[in-house]
Short mmCIF file of C-alpha atoms in Angstrom, two decimals:
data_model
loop_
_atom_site.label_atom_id
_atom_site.label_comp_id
_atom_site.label_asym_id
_atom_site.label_seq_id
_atom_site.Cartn_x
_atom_site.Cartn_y
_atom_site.Cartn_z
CA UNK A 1 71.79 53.09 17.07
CA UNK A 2 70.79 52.13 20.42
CA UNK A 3 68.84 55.61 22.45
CA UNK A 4 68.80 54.98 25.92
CA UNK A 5 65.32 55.14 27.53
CA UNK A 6 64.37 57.11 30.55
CA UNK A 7 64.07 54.00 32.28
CA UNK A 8 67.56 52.68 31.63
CA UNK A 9 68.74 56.06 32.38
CA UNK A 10 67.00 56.77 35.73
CA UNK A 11 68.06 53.00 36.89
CA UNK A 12 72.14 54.28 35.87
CA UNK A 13 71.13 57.64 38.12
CA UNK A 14 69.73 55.43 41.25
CA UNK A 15 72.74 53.18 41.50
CA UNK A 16 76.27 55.57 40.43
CA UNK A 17 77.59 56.91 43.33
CA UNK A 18 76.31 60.66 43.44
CA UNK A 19 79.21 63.24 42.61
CA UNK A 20 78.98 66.01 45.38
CA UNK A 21 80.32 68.99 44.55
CA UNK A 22 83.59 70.71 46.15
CA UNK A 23 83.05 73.38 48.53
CA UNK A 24 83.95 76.70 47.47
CA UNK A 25 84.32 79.80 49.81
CA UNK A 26 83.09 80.65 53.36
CA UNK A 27 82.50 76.51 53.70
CA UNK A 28 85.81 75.39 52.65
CA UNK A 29 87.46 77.64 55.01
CA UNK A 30 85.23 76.84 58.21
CA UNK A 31 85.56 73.58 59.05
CA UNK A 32 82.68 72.09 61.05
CA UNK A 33 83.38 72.46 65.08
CA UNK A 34 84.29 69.54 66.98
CA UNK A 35 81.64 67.88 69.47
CA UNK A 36 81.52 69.29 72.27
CA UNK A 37 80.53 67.38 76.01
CA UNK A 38 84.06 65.71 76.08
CA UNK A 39 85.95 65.93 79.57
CA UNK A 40 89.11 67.03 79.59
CA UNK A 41 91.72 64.24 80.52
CA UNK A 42 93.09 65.22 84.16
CA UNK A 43 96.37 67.21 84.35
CA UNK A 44 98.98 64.64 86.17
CA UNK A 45 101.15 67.00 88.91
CA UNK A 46 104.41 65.74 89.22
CA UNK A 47 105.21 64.48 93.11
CA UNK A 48 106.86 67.39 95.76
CA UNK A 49 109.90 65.41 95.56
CA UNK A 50 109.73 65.02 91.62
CA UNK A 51 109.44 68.77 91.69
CA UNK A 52 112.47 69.63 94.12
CA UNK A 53 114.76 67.54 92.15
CA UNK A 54 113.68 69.38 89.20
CA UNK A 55 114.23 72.79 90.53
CA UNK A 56 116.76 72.40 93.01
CA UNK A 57 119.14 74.48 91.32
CA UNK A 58 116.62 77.82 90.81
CA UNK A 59 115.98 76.67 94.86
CA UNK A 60 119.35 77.04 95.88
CA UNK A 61 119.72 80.41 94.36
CA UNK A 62 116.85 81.66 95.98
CA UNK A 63 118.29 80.46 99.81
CA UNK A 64 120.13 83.62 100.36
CA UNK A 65 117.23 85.94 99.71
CA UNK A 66 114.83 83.91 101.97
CA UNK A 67 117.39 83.74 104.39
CA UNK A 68 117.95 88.02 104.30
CA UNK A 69 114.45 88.75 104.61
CA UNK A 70 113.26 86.22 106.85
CA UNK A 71 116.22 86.93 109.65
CA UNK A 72 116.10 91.31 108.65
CA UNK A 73 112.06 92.15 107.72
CA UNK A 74 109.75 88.90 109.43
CA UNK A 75 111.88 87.91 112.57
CA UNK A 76 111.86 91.75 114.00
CA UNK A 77 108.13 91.66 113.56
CA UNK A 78 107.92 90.04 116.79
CA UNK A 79 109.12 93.13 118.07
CA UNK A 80 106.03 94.55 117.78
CA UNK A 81 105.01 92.99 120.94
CA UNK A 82 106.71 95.81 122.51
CA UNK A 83 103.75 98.40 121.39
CA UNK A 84 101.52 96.77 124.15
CA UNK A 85 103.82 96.63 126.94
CA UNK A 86 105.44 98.75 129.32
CA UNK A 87 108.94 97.19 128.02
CA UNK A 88 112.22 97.31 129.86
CA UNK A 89 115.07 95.71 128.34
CA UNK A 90 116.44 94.20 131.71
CA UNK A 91 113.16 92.47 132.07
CA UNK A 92 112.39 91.16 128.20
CA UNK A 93 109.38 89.99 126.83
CA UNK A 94 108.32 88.06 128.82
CA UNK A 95 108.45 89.92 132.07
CA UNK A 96 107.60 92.96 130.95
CA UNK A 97 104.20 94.02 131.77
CA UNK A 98 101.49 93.85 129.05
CA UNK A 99 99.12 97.25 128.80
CA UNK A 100 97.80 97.00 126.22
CA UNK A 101 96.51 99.73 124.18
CA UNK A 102 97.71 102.05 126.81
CA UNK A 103 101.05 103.62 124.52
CA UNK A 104 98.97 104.17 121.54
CA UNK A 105 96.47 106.24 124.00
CA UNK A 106 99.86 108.41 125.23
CA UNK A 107 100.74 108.30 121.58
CA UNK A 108 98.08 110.30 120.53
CA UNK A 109 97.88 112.87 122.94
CA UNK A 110 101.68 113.56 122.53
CA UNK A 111 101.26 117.54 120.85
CA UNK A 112 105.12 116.04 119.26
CA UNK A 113 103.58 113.15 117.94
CA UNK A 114 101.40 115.21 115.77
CA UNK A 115 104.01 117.37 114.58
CA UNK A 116 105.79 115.39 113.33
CA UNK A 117 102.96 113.17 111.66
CA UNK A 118 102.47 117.06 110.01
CA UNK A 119 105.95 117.36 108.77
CA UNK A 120 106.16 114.10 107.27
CA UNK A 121 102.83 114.56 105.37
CA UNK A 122 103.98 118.14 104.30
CA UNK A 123 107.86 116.19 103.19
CA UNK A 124 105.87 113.33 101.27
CA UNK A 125 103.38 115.73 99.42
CA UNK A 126 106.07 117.68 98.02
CA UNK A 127 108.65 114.62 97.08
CA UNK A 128 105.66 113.19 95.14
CA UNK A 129 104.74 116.63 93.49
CA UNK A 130 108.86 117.22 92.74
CA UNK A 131 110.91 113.88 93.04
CA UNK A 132 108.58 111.17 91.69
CA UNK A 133 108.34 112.30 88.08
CA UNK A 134 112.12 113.37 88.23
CA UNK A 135 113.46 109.82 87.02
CA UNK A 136 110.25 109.89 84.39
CA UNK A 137 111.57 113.33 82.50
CA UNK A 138 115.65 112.46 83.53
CA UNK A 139 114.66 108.82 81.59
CA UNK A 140 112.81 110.60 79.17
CA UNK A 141 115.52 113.23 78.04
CA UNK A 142 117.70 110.09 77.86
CA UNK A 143 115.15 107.74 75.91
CA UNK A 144 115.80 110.75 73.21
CA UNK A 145 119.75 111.11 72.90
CA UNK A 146 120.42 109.49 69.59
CA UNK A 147 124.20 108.86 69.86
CA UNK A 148 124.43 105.59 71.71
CA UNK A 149 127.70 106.73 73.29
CA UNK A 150 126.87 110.16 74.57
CA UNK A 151 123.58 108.28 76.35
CA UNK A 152 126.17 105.82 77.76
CA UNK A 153 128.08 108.56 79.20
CA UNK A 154 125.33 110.17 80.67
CA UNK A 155 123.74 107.88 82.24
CA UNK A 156 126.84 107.00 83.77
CA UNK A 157 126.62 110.51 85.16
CA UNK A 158 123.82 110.89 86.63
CA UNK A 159 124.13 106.99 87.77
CA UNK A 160 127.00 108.15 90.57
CA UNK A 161 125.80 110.21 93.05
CA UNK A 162 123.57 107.22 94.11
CA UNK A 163 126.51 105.59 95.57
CA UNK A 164 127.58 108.45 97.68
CA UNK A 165 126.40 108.43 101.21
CA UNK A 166 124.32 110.80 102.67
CA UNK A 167 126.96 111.72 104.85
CA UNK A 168 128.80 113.15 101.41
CA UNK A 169 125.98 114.80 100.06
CA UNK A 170 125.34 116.52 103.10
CA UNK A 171 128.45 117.87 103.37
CA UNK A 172 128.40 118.62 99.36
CA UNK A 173 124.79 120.73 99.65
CA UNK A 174 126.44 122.32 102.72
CA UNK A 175 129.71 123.70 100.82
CA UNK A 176 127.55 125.52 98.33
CA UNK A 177 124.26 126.64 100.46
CA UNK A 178 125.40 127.27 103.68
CA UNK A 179 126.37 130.51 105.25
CA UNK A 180 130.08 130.48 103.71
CA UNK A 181 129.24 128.09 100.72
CA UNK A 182 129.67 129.24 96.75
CA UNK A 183 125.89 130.52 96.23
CA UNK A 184 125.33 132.31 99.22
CA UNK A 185 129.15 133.96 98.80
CA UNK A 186 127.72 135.04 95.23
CA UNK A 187 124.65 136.46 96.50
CA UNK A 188 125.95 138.23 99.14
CA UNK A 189 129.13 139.89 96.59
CA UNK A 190 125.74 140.87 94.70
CA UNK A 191 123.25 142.45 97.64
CA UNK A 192 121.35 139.86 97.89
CA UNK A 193 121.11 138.48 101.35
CA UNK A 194 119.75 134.98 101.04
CA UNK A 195 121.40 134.25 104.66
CA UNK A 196 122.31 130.23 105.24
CA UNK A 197 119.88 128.12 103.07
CA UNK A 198 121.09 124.77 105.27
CA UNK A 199 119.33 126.41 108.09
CA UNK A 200 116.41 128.10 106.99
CA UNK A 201 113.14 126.01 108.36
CA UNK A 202 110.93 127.44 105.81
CA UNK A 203 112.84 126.24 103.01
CA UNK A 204 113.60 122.95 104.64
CA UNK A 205 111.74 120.54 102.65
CA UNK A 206 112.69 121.67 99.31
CA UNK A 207 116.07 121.50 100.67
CA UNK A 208 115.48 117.54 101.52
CA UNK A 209 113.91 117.47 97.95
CA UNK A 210 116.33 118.96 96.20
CA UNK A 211 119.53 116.29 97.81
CA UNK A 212 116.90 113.59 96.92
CA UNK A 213 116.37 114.68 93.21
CA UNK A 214 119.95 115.03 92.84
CA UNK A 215 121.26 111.92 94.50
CA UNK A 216 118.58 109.51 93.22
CA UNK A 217 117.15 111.03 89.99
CA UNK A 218 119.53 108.94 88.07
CA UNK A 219 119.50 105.73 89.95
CA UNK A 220 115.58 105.46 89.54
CA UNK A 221 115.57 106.37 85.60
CA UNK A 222 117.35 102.68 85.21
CA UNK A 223 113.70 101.05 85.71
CA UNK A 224 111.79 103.54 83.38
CA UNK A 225 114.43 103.34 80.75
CA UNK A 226 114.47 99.48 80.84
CA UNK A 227 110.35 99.82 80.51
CA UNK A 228 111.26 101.87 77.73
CA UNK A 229 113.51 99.33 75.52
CA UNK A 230 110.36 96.67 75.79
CA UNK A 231 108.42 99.39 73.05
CA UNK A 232 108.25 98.12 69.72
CA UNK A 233 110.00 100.71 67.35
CA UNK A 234 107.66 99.83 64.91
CA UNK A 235 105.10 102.15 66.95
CA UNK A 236 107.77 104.70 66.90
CA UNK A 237 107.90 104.54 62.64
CA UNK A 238 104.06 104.55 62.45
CA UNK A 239 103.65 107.39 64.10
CA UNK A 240 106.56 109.07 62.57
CA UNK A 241 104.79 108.36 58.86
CA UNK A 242 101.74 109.25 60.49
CA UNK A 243 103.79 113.08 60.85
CA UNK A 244 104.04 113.14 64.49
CA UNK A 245 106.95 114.92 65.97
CA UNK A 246 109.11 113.65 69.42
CA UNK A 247 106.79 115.47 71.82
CA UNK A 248 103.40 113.61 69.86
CA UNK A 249 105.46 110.39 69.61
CA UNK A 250 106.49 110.97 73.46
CA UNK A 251 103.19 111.43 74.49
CA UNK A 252 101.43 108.79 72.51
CA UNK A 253 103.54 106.43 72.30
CA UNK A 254 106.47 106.32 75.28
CA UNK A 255 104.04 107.26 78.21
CA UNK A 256 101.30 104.91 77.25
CA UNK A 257 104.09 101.87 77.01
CA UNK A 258 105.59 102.98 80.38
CA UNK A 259 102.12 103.48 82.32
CA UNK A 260 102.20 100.21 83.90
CA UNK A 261 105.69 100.80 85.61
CA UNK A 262 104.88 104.26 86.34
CA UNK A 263 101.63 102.65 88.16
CA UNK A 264 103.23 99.91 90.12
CA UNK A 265 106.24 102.65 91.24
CA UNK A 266 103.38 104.76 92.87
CA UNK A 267 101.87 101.89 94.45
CA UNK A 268 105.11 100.83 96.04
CA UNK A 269 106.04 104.75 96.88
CA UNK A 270 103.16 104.87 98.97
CA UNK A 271 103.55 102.36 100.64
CA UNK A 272 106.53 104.00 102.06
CA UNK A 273 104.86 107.28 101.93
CA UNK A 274 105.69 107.67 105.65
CA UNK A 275 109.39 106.95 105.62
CA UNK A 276 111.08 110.46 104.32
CA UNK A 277 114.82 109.31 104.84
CA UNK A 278 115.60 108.68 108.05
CA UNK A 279 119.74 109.26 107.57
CA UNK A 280 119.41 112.43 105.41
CA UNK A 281 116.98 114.00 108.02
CA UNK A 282 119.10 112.64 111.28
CA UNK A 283 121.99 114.78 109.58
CA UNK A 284 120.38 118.13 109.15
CA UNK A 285 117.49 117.84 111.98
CA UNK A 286 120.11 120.10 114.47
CA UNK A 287 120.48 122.45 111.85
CA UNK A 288 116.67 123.55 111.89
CA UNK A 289 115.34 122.68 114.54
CA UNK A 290 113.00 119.56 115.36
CA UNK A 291 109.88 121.86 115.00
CA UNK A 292 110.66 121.59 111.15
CA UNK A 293 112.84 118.52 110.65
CA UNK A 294 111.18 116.09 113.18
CA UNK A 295 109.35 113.35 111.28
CA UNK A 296 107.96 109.58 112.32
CA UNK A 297 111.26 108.08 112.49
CA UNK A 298 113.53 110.73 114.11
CA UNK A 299 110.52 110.31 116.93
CA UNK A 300 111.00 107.25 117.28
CA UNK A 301 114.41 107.28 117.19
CA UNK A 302 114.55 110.03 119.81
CA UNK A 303 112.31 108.74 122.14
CA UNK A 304 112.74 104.98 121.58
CA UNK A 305 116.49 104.71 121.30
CA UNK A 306 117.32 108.31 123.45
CA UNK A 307 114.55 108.74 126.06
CA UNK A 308 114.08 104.86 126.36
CA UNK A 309 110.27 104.92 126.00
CA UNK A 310 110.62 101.52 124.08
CA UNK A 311 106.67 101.17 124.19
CA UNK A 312 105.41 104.45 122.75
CA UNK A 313 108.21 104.60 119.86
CA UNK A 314 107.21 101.12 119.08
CA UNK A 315 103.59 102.19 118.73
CA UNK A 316 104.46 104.75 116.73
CA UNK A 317 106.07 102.63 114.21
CA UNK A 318 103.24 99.60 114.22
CA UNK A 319 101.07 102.73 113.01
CA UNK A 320 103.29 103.76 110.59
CA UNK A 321 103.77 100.22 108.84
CA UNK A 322 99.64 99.53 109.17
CA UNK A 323 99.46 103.17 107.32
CA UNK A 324 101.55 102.15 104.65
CA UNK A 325 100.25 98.70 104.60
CA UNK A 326 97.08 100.37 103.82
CA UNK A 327 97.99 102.49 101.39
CA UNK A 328 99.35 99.64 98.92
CA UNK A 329 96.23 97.92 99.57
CA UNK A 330 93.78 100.49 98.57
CA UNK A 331 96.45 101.90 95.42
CA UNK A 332 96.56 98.55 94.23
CA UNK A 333 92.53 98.23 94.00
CA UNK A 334 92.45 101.74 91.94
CA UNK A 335 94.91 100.44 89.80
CA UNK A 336 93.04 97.49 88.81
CA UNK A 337 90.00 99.53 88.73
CA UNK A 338 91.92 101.38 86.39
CA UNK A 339 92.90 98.41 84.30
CA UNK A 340 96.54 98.28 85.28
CA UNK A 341 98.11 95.29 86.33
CA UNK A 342 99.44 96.92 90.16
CA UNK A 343 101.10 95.07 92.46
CA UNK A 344 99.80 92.08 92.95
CA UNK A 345 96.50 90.29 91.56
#
């Protein structure tokens, strides 16, 4: 029998090809990284014209909305000339004097300027106390109907008034409040003299907020119920296992998933914080007085349009879109400090 000999068998070892073993666990999972200090291969952009061809059709869509608020919201804001001249229609432009900051001066020593800078402020805090969270809690009490058809049929409901004018719902509000309406007859047949709520300046603005809530509710619960069919039900389930109940499952799961669009329709309320409803105000401002129902735009209506002080009531309104201007500005930096997404980036 031949026995190999150790040198036989180390000579085998040194020239087989060594068997490495398999990798087995955390290795075999994690490849090695690529080398890095590559350069990425530049991205090729398409030409303009490329580009058009490609997207002429979303292009032509979007014609008609360029065209609306290029010719209605950027070609008046040449108007705004008129805030630093002494304008006179019969002269223009061009020929009417320039004075520059002379109508914002008169502005602000105007005792009616300031009151009605006061009432809008006093309008605005109470809308965003009352009206703002109305189409939250109307979209809410929807969100929780279970029948598909009854929440069709309500939301139909509460979807109409929007499409009555103001006009209407004037005249609507006035048939039950006013001096001969339904509630004040009731009142009355029961000793209680709550006179003509239509015309009562102290109870003005809940008045205006009340019309708003009613009118408008509905038609502003569409966006908060759309942010509400983007939640995953699965959250719902989990936290139904979990033992929560509708209000826990409202609170911790609906209102966190509609936070962003509850953020970005406060940022874009402020911005019109100073616009109150210039139609619904017009209509009632005889009934009260202008000591409680004069706001920004009924001044400058009234003393633009009426008096023909085209300078000051322009003024008035470059301060008002500045304010608001403003306002966006600084609501969408606390949003972002915030971590929401806000208007813009």
């Amino acid at each position: 029998m031949n026995v190999p000999t150790a040198a036989s068998a180390s000579t085998r070892s040194d020239t087989s090809t060594p068997q490495v073993p398999p990798p087995t666990g955390h290795s075999a999972r994690k490849p090695a990284p690529p080398a890095r200090g590559g350069k990425r291969a530049p991205t090729v952009r398409k030409p303009l014209r490329a580009r058009l061809k490609r997207d002429r059709a979303l292009l032509l869509l979007c014609i008609p909305g360029v065209v609306y608020f290029a010719v209605f919201f950027y070609l008046p804001l040449a108007g705004n000339t008129i805030a630093f001249q002494d304008y006179q229609p019969y002269l223009g432009f061009k020929e009417s004097p320039f004075v520059g900051w002379t109508n914002f001066t008169a502005l602000l020593e105007q005792p009616e300027f300031w009151s009605s800078v006061w009432n809008t402020l006093e309008i605005t805090a109470v809308q965003l106390l009352l009206f703002f969270p109305a189409p939250i809690a109307l979209a809410l009490l929807l969100n929780s109907l279970i029948s598909n058809r009854t929440r069709r049929f309500m939301q139909t409901i509460v979807y109409l008034p929007h499409f009555l004018s103001w006009v209407v719902v004037v005249a609507m509000f006035q048939q039950v409040f006013g001096g001969a309406g339904t509630i004040s007859g009731y009142l009355a047949e029961h000793g209680i003299g709550a006179g003509n709520l239509m015309t009562n300046p102290d109870t003005f603005t809940f008045l205006l907020t009340s019309q708003m809530i009613w009118k408008d509710a509905g038609y502003g619960a569409i966006i908060f119920l759309a942010a509400m069919a983007s939640i995953d039900n699965g959250l719902y389930e989990s936290a139904a296992m979990d033992g929560a109940g509708w209000a826990r499952r409202m609170w911790h799961v609906t209102l966190p998933g509609i936070r962003p669009t509850i953020v970005l329709m406060l940022i874009l309320r402020l911005g019109e914080i100073l616009s109150v409803g210039f139609e619904q105000i017009l209509l009632q401002r005889e009934a009260v007085g202008p000591d409680a129902a004069e706001v920004l735009d009924t001044y400058v209506y009234y003393h633009g349009v009426v008096d023909g002080d085209w300078g000051m009531s322009t003024a008035a309104g470059l301060m008002k879109g500045v304010i608001g201007f403003v306002l966006i500005v600084v609501a969408n930096k606390v949003a972002h400090r915030l971590g929401e997404q806000g208007v813009y980036r």
